[in-house]
mmCIF file of C-alpha atoms in Angstrom:
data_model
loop_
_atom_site.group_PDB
_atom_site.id
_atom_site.type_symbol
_atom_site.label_atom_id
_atom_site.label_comp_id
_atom_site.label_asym_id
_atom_site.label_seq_id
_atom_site.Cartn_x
_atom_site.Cartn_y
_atom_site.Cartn_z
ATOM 1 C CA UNK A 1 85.007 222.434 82.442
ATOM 2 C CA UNK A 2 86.927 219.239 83.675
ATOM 3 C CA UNK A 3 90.737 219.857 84.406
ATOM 4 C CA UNK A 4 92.902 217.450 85.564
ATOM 5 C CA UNK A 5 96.284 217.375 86.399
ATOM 6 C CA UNK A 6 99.154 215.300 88.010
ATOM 7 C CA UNK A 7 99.213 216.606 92.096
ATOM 8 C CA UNK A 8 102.545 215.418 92.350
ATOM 9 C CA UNK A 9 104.993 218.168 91.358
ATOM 10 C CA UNK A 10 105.377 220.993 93.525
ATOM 11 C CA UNK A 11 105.035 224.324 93.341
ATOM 12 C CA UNK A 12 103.201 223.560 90.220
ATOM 13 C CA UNK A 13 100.457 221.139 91.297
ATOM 14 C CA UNK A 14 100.128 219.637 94.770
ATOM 15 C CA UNK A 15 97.140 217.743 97.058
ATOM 16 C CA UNK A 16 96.147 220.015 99.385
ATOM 17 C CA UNK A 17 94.945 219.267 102.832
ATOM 18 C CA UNK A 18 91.300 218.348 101.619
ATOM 19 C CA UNK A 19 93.713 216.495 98.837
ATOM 20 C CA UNK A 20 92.190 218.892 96.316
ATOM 21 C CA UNK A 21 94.884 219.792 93.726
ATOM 22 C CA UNK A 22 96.496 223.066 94.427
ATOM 23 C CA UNK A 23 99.554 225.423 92.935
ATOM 24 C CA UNK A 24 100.665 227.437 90.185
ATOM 25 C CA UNK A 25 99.179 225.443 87.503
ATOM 26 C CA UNK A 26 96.025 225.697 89.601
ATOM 27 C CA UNK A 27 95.621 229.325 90.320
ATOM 28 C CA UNK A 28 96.546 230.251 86.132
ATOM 29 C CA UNK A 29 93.853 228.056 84.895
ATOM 30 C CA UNK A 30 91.423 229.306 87.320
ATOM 31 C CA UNK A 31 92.627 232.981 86.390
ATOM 32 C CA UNK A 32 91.968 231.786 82.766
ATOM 33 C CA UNK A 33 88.303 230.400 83.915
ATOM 34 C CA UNK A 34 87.457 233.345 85.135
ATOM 35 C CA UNK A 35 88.076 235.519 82.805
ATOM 36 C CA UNK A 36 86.204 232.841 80.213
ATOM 37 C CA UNK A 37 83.343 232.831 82.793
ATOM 38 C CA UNK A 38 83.784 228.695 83.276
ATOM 39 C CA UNK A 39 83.541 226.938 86.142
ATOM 40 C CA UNK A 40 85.749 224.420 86.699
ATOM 41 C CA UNK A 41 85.765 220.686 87.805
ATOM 42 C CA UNK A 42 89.885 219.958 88.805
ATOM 43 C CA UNK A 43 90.859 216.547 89.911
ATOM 44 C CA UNK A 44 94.099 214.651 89.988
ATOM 45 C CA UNK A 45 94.445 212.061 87.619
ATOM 46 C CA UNK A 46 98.461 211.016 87.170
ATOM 47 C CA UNK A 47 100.965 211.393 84.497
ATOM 48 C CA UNK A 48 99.567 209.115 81.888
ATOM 49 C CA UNK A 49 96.117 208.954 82.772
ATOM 50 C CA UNK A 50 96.184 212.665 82.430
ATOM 51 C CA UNK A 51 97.204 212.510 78.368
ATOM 52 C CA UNK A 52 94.661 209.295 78.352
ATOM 53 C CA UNK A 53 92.050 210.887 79.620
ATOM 54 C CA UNK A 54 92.641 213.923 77.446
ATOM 55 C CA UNK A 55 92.755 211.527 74.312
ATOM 56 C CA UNK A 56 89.281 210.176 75.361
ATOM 57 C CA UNK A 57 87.183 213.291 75.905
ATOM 58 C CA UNK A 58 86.721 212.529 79.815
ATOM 59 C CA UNK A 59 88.591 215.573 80.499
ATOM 60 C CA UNK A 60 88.560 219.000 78.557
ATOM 61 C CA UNK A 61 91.757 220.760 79.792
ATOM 62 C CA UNK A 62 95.206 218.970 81.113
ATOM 63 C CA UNK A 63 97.588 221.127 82.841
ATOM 64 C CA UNK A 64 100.291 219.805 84.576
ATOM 65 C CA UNK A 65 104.109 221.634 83.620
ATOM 66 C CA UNK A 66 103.298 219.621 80.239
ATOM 67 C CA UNK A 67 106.161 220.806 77.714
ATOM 68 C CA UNK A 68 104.979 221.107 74.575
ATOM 69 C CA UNK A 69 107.051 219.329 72.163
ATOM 70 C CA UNK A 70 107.155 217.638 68.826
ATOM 71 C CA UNK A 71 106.007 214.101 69.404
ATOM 72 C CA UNK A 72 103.225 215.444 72.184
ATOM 73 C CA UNK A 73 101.955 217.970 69.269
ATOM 74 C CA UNK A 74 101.111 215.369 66.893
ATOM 75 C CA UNK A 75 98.228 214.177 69.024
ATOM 76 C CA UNK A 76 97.350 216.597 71.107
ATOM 77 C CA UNK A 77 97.260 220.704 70.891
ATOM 78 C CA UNK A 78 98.651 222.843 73.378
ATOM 79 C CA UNK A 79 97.705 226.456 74.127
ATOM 80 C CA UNK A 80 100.439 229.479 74.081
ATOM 81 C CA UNK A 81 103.179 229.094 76.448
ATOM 82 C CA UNK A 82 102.360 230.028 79.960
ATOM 83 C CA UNK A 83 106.051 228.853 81.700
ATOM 84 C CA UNK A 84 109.525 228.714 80.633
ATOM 85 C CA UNK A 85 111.521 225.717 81.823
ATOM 86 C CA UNK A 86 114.578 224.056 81.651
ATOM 87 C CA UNK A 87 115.702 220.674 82.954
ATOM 88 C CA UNK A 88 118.526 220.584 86.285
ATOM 89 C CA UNK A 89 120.365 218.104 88.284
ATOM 90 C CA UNK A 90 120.028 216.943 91.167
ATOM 91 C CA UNK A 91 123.026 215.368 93.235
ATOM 92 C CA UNK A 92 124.971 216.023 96.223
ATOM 93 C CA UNK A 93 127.169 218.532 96.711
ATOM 94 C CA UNK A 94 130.171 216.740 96.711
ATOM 95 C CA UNK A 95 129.419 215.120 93.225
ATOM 96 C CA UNK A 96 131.610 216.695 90.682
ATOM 97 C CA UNK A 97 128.926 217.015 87.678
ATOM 98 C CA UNK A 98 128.718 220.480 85.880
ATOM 99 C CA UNK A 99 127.100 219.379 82.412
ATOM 100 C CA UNK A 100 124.436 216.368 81.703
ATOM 101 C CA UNK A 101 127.195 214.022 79.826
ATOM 102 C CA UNK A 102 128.533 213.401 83.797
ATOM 103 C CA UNK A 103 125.522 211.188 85.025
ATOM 104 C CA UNK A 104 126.776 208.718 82.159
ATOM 105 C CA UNK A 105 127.805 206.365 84.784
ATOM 106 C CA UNK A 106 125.641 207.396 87.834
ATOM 107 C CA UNK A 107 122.299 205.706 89.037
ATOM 108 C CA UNK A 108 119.903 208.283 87.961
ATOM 109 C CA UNK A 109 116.135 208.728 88.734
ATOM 110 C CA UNK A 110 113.463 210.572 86.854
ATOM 111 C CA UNK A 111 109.848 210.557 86.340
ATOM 112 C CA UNK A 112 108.651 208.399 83.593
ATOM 113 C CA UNK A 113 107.372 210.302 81.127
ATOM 114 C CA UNK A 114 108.888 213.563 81.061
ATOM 115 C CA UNK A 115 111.187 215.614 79.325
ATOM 116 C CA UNK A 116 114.132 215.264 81.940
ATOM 117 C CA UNK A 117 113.304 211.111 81.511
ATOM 118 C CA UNK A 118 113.633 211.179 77.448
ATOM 119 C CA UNK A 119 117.103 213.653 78.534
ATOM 120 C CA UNK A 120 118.173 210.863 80.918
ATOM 121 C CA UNK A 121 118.020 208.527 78.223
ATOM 122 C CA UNK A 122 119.731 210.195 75.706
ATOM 123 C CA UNK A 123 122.750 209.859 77.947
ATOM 124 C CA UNK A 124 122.386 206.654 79.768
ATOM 125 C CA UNK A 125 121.269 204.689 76.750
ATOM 126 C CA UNK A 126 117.656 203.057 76.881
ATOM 127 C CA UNK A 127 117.028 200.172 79.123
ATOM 128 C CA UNK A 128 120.277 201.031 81.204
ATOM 129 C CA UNK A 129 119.406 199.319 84.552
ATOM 130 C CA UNK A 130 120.926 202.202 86.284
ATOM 131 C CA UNK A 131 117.770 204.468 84.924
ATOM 132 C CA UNK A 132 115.440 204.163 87.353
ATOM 133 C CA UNK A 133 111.653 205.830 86.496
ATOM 134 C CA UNK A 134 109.149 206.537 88.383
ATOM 135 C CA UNK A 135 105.182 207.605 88.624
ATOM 136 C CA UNK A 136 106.230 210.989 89.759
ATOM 137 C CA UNK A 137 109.108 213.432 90.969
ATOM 138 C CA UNK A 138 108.860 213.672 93.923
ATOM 139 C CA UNK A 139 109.683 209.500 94.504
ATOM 140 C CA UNK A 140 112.483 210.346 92.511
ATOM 141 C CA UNK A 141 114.226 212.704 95.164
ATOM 142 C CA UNK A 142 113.781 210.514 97.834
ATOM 143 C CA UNK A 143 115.798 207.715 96.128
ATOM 144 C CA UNK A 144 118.241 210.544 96.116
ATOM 145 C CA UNK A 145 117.730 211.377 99.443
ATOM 146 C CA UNK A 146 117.778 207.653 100.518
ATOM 147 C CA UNK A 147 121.201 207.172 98.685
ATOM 148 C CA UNK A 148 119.888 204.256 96.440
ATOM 149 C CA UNK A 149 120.238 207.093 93.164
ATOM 150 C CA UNK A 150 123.235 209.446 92.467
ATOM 151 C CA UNK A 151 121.155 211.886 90.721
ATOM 152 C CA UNK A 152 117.909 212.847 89.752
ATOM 153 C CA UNK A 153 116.937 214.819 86.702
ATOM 154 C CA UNK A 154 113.858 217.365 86.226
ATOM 155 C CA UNK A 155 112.515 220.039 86.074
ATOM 156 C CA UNK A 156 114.582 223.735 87.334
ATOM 157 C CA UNK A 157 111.059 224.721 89.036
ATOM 158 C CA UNK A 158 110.387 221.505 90.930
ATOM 159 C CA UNK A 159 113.601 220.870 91.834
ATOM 160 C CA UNK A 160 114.475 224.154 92.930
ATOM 161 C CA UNK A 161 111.132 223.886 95.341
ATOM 162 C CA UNK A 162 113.019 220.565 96.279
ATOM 163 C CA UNK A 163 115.751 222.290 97.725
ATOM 164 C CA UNK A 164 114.212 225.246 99.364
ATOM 165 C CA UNK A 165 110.971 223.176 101.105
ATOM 166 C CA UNK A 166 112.777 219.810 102.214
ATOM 167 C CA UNK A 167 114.648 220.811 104.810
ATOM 168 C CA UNK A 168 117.661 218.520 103.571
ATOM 169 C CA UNK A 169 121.119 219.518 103.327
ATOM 170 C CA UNK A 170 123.795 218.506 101.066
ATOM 171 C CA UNK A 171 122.255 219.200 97.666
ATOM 172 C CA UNK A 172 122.623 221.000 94.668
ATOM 173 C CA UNK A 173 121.190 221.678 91.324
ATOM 174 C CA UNK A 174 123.361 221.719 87.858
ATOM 175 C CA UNK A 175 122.326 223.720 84.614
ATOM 176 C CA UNK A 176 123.557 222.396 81.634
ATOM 177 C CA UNK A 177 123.578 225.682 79.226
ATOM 178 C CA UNK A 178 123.552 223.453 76.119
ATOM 179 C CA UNK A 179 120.277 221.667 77.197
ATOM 180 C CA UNK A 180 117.396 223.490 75.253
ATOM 181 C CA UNK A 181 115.310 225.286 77.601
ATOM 182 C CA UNK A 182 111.394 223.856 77.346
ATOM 183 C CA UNK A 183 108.077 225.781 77.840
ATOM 184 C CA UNK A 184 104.815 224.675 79.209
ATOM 185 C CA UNK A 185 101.557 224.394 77.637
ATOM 186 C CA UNK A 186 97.898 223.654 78.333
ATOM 187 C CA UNK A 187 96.857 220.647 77.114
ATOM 188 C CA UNK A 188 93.475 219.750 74.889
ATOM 189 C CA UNK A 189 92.199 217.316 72.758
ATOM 190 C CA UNK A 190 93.618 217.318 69.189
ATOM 191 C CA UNK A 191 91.249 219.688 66.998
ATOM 192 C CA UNK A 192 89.450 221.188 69.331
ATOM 193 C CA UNK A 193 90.568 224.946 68.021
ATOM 194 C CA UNK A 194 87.359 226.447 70.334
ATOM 195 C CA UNK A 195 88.478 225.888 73.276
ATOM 196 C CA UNK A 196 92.312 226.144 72.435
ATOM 197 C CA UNK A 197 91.411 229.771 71.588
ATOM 198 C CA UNK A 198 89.486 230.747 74.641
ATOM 199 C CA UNK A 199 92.127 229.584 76.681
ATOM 200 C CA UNK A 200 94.503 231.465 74.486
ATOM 201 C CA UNK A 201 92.386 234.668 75.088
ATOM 202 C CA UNK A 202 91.985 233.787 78.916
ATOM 203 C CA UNK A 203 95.894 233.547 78.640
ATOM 204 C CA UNK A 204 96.639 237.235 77.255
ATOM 205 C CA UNK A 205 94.383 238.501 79.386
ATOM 206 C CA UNK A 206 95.790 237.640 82.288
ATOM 207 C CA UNK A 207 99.300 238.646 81.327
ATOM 208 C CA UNK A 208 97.896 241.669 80.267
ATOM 209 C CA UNK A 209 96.284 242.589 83.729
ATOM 210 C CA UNK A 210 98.830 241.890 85.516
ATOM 211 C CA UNK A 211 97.244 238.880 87.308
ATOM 212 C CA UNK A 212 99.380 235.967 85.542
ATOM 213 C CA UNK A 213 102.826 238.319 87.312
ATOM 214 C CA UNK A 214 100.834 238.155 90.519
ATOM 215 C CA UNK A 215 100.818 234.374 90.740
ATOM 216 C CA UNK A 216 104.278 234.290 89.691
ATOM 217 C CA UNK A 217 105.285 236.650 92.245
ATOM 218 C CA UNK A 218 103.554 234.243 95.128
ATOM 219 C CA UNK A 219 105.066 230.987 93.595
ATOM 220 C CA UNK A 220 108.853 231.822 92.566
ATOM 221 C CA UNK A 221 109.287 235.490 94.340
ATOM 222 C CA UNK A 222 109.998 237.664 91.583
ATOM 223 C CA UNK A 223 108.127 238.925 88.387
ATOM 224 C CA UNK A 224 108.807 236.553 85.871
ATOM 225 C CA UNK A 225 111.635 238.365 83.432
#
């Protein structure tokens, strides 16, 4: 079974040292393939190529914190949620910004792409100049970081990760409560029902045995509520 996935969003999906993806996303759908008896071919592919490749047949599965909404649904199909997100931001801590209407005016960075970009844009207006996008996230924090961006917006997970792994100083994270929380979903091409429903079953299973609250335990420290 070919998986790929975007290795650029940590805790979800990283390179590891042998640059072999690794994370969340990672240990689930192997979880999944075991319980299906698969094995499974996972390689890194990027944002867009990921939903390309998808589209094409090269790959069978996509999962990469992929939130399932409208527009995505009407050419691909997604599995049962597996994650429940919600979009944060970034800024410093001396930046007075409680709800997402405040970054109006700011230099903002996201990842092209995503759910927190599209959010971005509502605000900002599309083609402001002062939206800056970018391949991934994680290029999107250091323009933060570097001081050439005033805030960054994405996902609570990766963000959150952000600010616990960097090692700099000086940052929070805002939740807007009247942003509509997202969930994640694992990605196939559009029709194919056989697969969607082993993945499904792989899916309850695991939640089931308690292994889907063990990886969620070793990622974000708690049982997920």
């Amino acid at each position: 079974m070919k998986v790929g996935t975007d290795a650029a969003y940590p805790p979800f999906e990283k390179q590891g040292p042998d640059s072999k993806p690794v994370g969340f996303d990672m240990d689930i759908i192997k979880a999944i393939a075991e319980v299906n008896g698969w094995e499974l071919q996972i390689e890194h592919a990027g944002w867009d190529p990921l939903f390309e490749d998808i589209d094409k047949g090269k790959r069978d599965i996509g999962i990469s914190a992929i939130t399932i909404n409208d527009e995505r649904k009407q050419k691909y199909d997604f599995s049962d949620p597996y994650f429940d997100a919600f979009q944060l931001i970034m800024v410093p801590e001396s930046a007075n910004v409680t709800k997402i209407e405040d970054i109006k005016d700011m230099r903002v960075a996201v990842q092209s792409g995503t759910t927190g970009a599209d959010l971005a844009e509502k605000v900002l207006g599309k083609g402001n100049p002062k939206l800056k996008g970018f391949d991934d996230t994680p290029s999107a924090v250091e323009e933060l970081y570097a001081k050439r961006v005033d805030a960054v917006v994405a996902d609570n997970a990766v963000l959150n990760d952000f600010l616990k792994t960097s090692g700099k100083e000086g940052y929070k994270v805002v939740k807007d409560p009247n942003v509509v929380p997202e969930q994640y979903g694992i990605m196939v091409k559009k029709g194919n029902k056989e697969l969607l429903d082993e993945i499904n079953k792989g899916l309850k299973t695991i939640k089931e045995n308690g292994k889907y609250d063990e990886i969620y335990k070793q990622y974000f420290g708690e049982e997920k509520k």
